[in-house]
């Protein structure tokens, strides 16, 4: 059972934008937090952004702050990652995961990579 389905990746030039979507499967009950992560070839997975209820509180990695925006739809429990001003160093496979009670957005970004339950991911490629 795939816990989440990530979509929206693609290839863009530097400075471009993409919007990623993360839809939890029907088997993945609504959870407090959702987070986006990425993994470039030869590098460890890293946290990018996290959002938690109530109030859609967010936290971002320093490398994406001011360029990426995470949001969450309460209607369908889908998380989004709006990525603007993309750079070649943003090239990676992007993954999403959900997190239960006890998590907060900062923890999702900082340590969530070790506790996530991953889908197939979606590839983002940014050319210079």
JSON list of C-alpha atoms in Angstrom, two decimals:
[
{"chain": "A", "resi": 1, "resn": "UNK", "atom": "CA", "xyz": [0.00, 0.00, 0.00]},
{"chain": "A", "resi": 2, "resn": "UNK", "atom": "CA", "xyz": [1.43, 3.30, -1.09]},
{"chain": "A", "resi": 3, "resn": "UNK", "atom": "CA", "xyz": [1.05, 5.74, 1.79]},
{"chain": "A", "resi": 4, "resn": "UNK", "atom": "CA", "xyz": [1.12, 8.88, -0.31]},
{"chain": "A", "resi": 5, "resn": "UNK", "atom": "CA", "xyz": [1.17, 9.81, -3.98]},
{"chain": "A", "resi": 6, "resn": "UNK", "atom": "CA", "xyz": [3.40, 12.67, -5.04]},
{"chain": "A", "resi": 7, "resn": "UNK", "atom": "CA", "xyz": [2.81, 14.43, -8.36]},
{"chain": "A", "resi": 8, "resn": "UNK", "atom": "CA", "xyz": [3.77, 17.63, -10.13]},
{"chain": "A", "resi": 9, "resn": "UNK", "atom": "CA", "xyz": [7.45, 17.21, -10.78]},
{"chain": "A", "resi": 10, "resn": "UNK", "atom": "CA", "xyz": [9.09, 18.06, -14.06]},
{"chain": "A", "resi": 11, "resn": "UNK", "atom": "CA", "xyz": [11.95, 19.83, -15.80]},
{"chain": "A", "resi": 12, "resn": "UNK", "atom": "CA", "xyz": [12.26, 23.60, -15.71]},
{"chain": "A", "resi": 13, "resn": "UNK", "atom": "CA", "xyz": [14.92, 26.22, -16.27]},
{"chain": "A", "resi": 14, "resn": "UNK", "atom": "CA", "xyz": [16.46, 28.12, -13.40]},
{"chain": "A", "resi": 15, "resn": "UNK", "atom": "CA", "xyz": [14.10, 30.79, -12.17]},
{"chain": "A", "resi": 16, "resn": "UNK", "atom": "CA", "xyz": [11.03, 28.77, -13.06]},
{"chain": "A", "resi": 17, "resn": "UNK", "atom": "CA", "xyz": [8.28, 27.39, -10.86]},
{"chain": "A", "resi": 18, "resn": "UNK", "atom": "CA", "xyz": [6.63, 24.07, -10.12]},
{"chain": "A", "resi": 19, "resn": "UNK", "atom": "CA", "xyz": [3.83, 22.99, -7.80]},
{"chain": "A", "resi": 20, "resn": "UNK", "atom": "CA", "xyz": [3.99, 19.58, -6.18]},
{"chain": "A", "resi": 21, "resn": "UNK", "atom": "CA", "xyz": [1.02, 17.75, -4.70]},
{"chain": "A", "resi": 22, "resn": "UNK", "atom": "CA", "xyz": [0.91, 15.04, -2.03]},
{"chain": "A", "resi": 23, "resn": "UNK", "atom": "CA", "xyz": [-2.24, 13.02, -1.63]},
{"chain": "A", "resi": 24, "resn": "UNK", "atom": "CA", "xyz": [-2.35, 10.47, 1.19]},
{"chain": "A", "resi": 25, "resn": "UNK", "atom": "CA", "xyz": [-3.85, 7.14, 0.24]},
{"chain": "A", "resi": 26, "resn": "UNK", "atom": "CA", "xyz": [-7.24, 6.05, 1.47]},
{"chain": "A", "resi": 27, "resn": "UNK", "atom": "CA", "xyz": [-5.44, 3.82, 3.94]},
{"chain": "A", "resi": 28, "resn": "UNK", "atom": "CA", "xyz": [-3.50, 6.69, 5.46]},
{"chain": "A", "resi": 29, "resn": "UNK", "atom": "CA", "xyz": [-5.75, 8.37, 7.97]},
{"chain": "A", "resi": 30, "resn": "UNK", "atom": "CA", "xyz": [-5.61, 12.12, 8.47]},
{"chain": "A", "resi": 31, "resn": "UNK", "atom": "CA", "xyz": [-2.48, 13.01, 10.40]},
{"chain": "A", "resi": 32, "resn": "UNK", "atom": "CA", "xyz": [-1.37, 16.10, 12.24]},
{"chain": "A", "resi": 33, "resn": "UNK", "atom": "CA", "xyz": [1.63, 17.02, 10.07]},
{"chain": "A", "resi": 34, "resn": "UNK", "atom": "CA", "xyz": [2.78, 16.65, 6.50]},
{"chain": "A", "resi": 35, "resn": "UNK", "atom": "CA", "xyz": [6.24, 17.29, 5.17]},
{"chain": "A", "resi": 36, "resn": "UNK", "atom": "CA", "xyz": [8.20, 17.53, 1.95]},
{"chain": "A", "resi": 37, "resn": "UNK", "atom": "CA", "xyz": [11.68, 16.07, 1.61]},
{"chain": "A", "resi": 38, "resn": "UNK", "atom": "CA", "xyz": [14.16, 15.69, -1.21]},
{"chain": "A", "resi": 39, "resn": "UNK", "atom": "CA", "xyz": [17.08, 13.52, -2.13]},
{"chain": "A", "resi": 40, "resn": "UNK", "atom": "CA", "xyz": [19.64, 14.35, -4.77]},
{"chain": "A", "resi": 41, "resn": "UNK", "atom": "CA", "xyz": [21.87, 11.65, -6.29]},
{"chain": "A", "resi": 42, "resn": "UNK", "atom": "CA", "xyz": [24.67, 10.75, -3.90]},
{"chain": "A", "resi": 43, "resn": "UNK", "atom": "CA", "xyz": [23.23, 12.82, -1.08]},
{"chain": "A", "resi": 44, "resn": "UNK", "atom": "CA", "xyz": [21.16, 12.09, 2.00]},
{"chain": "A", "resi": 45, "resn": "UNK", "atom": "CA", "xyz": [17.47, 12.82, 2.13]},
{"chain": "A", "resi": 46, "resn": "UNK", "atom": "CA", "xyz": [16.79, 16.23, 3.63]},
{"chain": "A", "resi": 47, "resn": "UNK", "atom": "CA", "xyz": [13.75, 17.99, 4.99]},
{"chain": "A", "resi": 48, "resn": "UNK", "atom": "CA", "xyz": [12.40, 20.84, 2.90]},
{"chain": "A", "resi": 49, "resn": "UNK", "atom": "CA", "xyz": [9.16, 22.03, 4.51]},
{"chain": "A", "resi": 50, "resn": "UNK", "atom": "CA", "xyz": [6.60, 20.95, 7.07]},
{"chain": "A", "resi": 51, "resn": "UNK", "atom": "CA", "xyz": [3.02, 21.95, 7.89]},
{"chain": "A", "resi": 52, "resn": "UNK", "atom": "CA", "xyz": [0.96, 20.95, 10.92]},
{"chain": "A", "resi": 53, "resn": "UNK", "atom": "CA", "xyz": [-2.55, 21.46, 12.18]},
{"chain": "A", "resi": 54, "resn": "UNK", "atom": "CA", "xyz": [-4.17, 23.24, 13.84]},
{"chain": "A", "resi": 55, "resn": "UNK", "atom": "CA", "xyz": [-3.54, 26.53, 12.14]},
{"chain": "A", "resi": 56, "resn": "UNK", "atom": "CA", "xyz": [-1.32, 25.28, 9.28]},
{"chain": "A", "resi": 57, "resn": "UNK", "atom": "CA", "xyz": [1.87, 26.18, 11.10]},
{"chain": "A", "resi": 58, "resn": "UNK", "atom": "CA", "xyz": [4.87, 25.88, 8.79]},
{"chain": "A", "resi": 59, "resn": "UNK", "atom": "CA", "xyz": [8.65, 25.57, 8.89]},
{"chain": "A", "resi": 60, "resn": "UNK", "atom": "CA", "xyz": [11.20, 25.60, 6.08]},
{"chain": "A", "resi": 61, "resn": "UNK", "atom": "CA", "xyz": [14.77, 24.57, 5.53]},
{"chain": "A", "resi": 62, "resn": "UNK", "atom": "CA", "xyz": [17.02, 27.61, 5.19]},
{"chain": "A", "resi": 63, "resn": "UNK", "atom": "CA", "xyz": [17.89, 26.64, 1.63]},
{"chain": "A", "resi": 64, "resn": "UNK", "atom": "CA", "xyz": [14.31, 27.12, 0.42]},
{"chain": "A", "resi": 65, "resn": "UNK", "atom": "CA", "xyz": [13.02, 29.83, 2.74]},
{"chain": "A", "resi": 66, "resn": "UNK", "atom": "CA", "xyz": [11.43, 32.66, 0.79]},
{"chain": "A", "resi": 67, "resn": "UNK", "atom": "CA", "xyz": [11.19, 30.60, -2.40]},
{"chain": "A", "resi": 68, "resn": "UNK", "atom": "CA", "xyz": [9.04, 27.59, -1.45]},
{"chain": "A", "resi": 69, "resn": "UNK", "atom": "CA", "xyz": [5.60, 27.60, 0.17]},
{"chain": "A", "resi": 70, "resn": "UNK", "atom": "CA", "xyz": [3.96, 24.57, 1.76]},
{"chain": "A", "resi": 71, "resn": "UNK", "atom": "CA", "xyz": [0.21, 24.44, 2.21]},
{"chain": "A", "resi": 72, "resn": "UNK", "atom": "CA", "xyz": [-2.42, 21.90, 3.13]},
{"chain": "A", "resi": 73, "resn": "UNK", "atom": "CA", "xyz": [-6.01, 21.47, 2.06]},
{"chain": "A", "resi": 74, "resn": "UNK", "atom": "CA", "xyz": [-8.27, 20.41, 4.91]},
{"chain": "A", "resi": 75, "resn": "UNK", "atom": "CA", "xyz": [-10.94, 19.39, 2.43]},
{"chain": "A", "resi": 76, "resn": "UNK", "atom": "CA", "xyz": [-8.97, 16.52, 0.94]},
{"chain": "A", "resi": 77, "resn": "UNK", "atom": "CA", "xyz": [-5.92, 16.30, 3.22]},
{"chain": "A", "resi": 78, "resn": "UNK", "atom": "CA", "xyz": [-3.62, 17.11, 0.32]},
{"chain": "A", "resi": 79, "resn": "UNK", "atom": "CA", "xyz": [-0.35, 18.95, 0.83]},
{"chain": "A", "resi": 80, "resn": "UNK", "atom": "CA", "xyz": [1.18, 21.23, -1.78]},
{"chain": "A", "resi": 81, "resn": "UNK", "atom": "CA", "xyz": [4.65, 22.64, -2.31]},
{"chain": "A", "resi": 82, "resn": "UNK", "atom": "CA", "xyz": [4.80, 25.76, -4.46]},
{"chain": "A", "resi": 83, "resn": "UNK", "atom": "CA", "xyz": [8.38, 26.16, -5.65]},
{"chain": "A", "resi": 84, "resn": "UNK", "atom": "CA", "xyz": [9.42, 29.49, -7.15]},
{"chain": "A", "resi": 85, "resn": "UNK", "atom": "CA", "xyz": [12.78, 30.86, -8.25]},
{"chain": "A", "resi": 86, "resn": "UNK", "atom": "CA", "xyz": [14.06, 27.35, -8.72]},
{"chain": "A", "resi": 87, "resn": "UNK", "atom": "CA", "xyz": [17.81, 26.76, -8.79]},
{"chain": "A", "resi": 88, "resn": "UNK", "atom": "CA", "xyz": [19.85, 23.89, -10.26]},
{"chain": "A", "resi": 89, "resn": "UNK", "atom": "CA", "xyz": [20.68, 22.81, -6.71]},
{"chain": "A", "resi": 90, "resn": "UNK", "atom": "CA", "xyz": [16.96, 22.14, -6.14]},
{"chain": "A", "resi": 91, "resn": "UNK", "atom": "CA", "xyz": [17.24, 19.20, -8.54]},
{"chain": "A", "resi": 92, "resn": "UNK", "atom": "CA", "xyz": [16.24, 16.06, -6.63]},
{"chain": "A", "resi": 93, "resn": "UNK", "atom": "CA", "xyz": [13.58, 13.44, -6.11]},
{"chain": "A", "resi": 94, "resn": "UNK", "atom": "CA", "xyz": [10.94, 14.99, -3.89]},
{"chain": "A", "resi": 95, "resn": "UNK", "atom": "CA", "xyz": [9.04, 12.92, -1.35]},
{"chain": "A", "resi": 96, "resn": "UNK", "atom": "CA", "xyz": [6.16, 13.56, 0.98]},
{"chain": "A", "resi": 97, "resn": "UNK", "atom": "CA", "xyz": [5.21, 11.94, 4.27]},
{"chain": "A", "resi": 98, "resn": "UNK", "atom": "CA", "xyz": [2.65, 12.33, 7.02]},
{"chain": "A", "resi": 99, "resn": "UNK", "atom": "CA", "xyz": [3.31, 12.46, 10.74]},
{"chain": "A", "resi": 100, "resn": "UNK", "atom": "CA", "xyz": [1.06, 11.76, 13.71]},
{"chain": "A", "resi": 101, "resn": "UNK", "atom": "CA", "xyz": [0.46, 13.55, 17.01]},
{"chain": "A", "resi": 102, "resn": "UNK", "atom": "CA", "xyz": [3.57, 14.68, 18.82]},
{"chain": "A", "resi": 103, "resn": "UNK", "atom": "CA", "xyz": [5.25, 16.23, 15.79]},
{"chain": "A", "resi": 104, "resn": "UNK", "atom": "CA", "xyz": [5.70, 19.91, 14.95]},
{"chain": "A", "resi": 105, "resn": "UNK", "atom": "CA", "xyz": [6.83, 21.57, 11.68]},
{"chain": "A", "resi": 106, "resn": "UNK", "atom": "CA", "xyz": [10.41, 22.16, 12.85]},
{"chain": "A", "resi": 107, "resn": "UNK", "atom": "CA", "xyz": [10.84, 18.54, 13.89]},
{"chain": "A", "resi": 108, "resn": "UNK", "atom": "CA", "xyz": [9.35, 17.36, 10.62]},
{"chain": "A", "resi": 109, "resn": "UNK", "atom": "CA", "xyz": [11.98, 19.30, 8.67]},
{"chain": "A", "resi": 110, "resn": "UNK", "atom": "CA", "xyz": [14.93, 18.53, 10.96]},
{"chain": "A", "resi": 111, "resn": "UNK", "atom": "CA", "xyz": [14.44, 14.83, 11.74]},
{"chain": "A", "resi": 112, "resn": "UNK", "atom": "CA", "xyz": [11.43, 13.67, 9.78]},
{"chain": "A", "resi": 113, "resn": "UNK", "atom": "CA", "xyz": [13.67, 12.11, 7.13]},
{"chain": "A", "resi": 114, "resn": "UNK", "atom": "CA", "xyz": [14.40, 9.27, 9.56]},
{"chain": "A", "resi": 115, "resn": "UNK", "atom": "CA", "xyz": [10.78, 8.52, 10.38]},
{"chain": "A", "resi": 116, "resn": "UNK", "atom": "CA", "xyz": [8.85, 9.09, 7.18]},
{"chain": "A", "resi": 117, "resn": "UNK", "atom": "CA", "xyz": [6.77, 6.53, 5.34]},
{"chain": "A", "resi": 118, "resn": "UNK", "atom": "CA", "xyz": [7.60, 7.14, 1.72]},
{"chain": "A", "resi": 119, "resn": "UNK", "atom": "CA", "xyz": [5.82, 7.02, -1.60]},
{"chain": "A", "resi": 120, "resn": "UNK", "atom": "CA", "xyz": [7.43, 6.85, -5.04]},
{"chain": "A", "resi": 121, "resn": "UNK", "atom": "CA", "xyz": [8.43, 10.49, -5.11]},
{"chain": "A", "resi": 122, "resn": "UNK", "atom": "CA", "xyz": [8.37, 12.95, -7.99]},
{"chain": "A", "resi": 123, "resn": "UNK", "atom": "CA", "xyz": [11.45, 14.13, -9.88]},
{"chain": "A", "resi": 124, "resn": "UNK", "atom": "CA", "xyz": [12.31, 17.81, -10.11]},
{"chain": "A", "resi": 125, "resn": "UNK", "atom": "CA", "xyz": [15.06, 18.83, -12.53]},
{"chain": "A", "resi": 126, "resn": "UNK", "atom": "CA", "xyz": [16.24, 22.42, -12.81]},
{"chain": "A", "resi": 127, "resn": "UNK", "atom": "CA", "xyz": [18.61, 23.33, -15.62]},
{"chain": "A", "resi": 128, "resn": "UNK", "atom": "CA", "xyz": [20.86, 26.37, -15.67]}
]
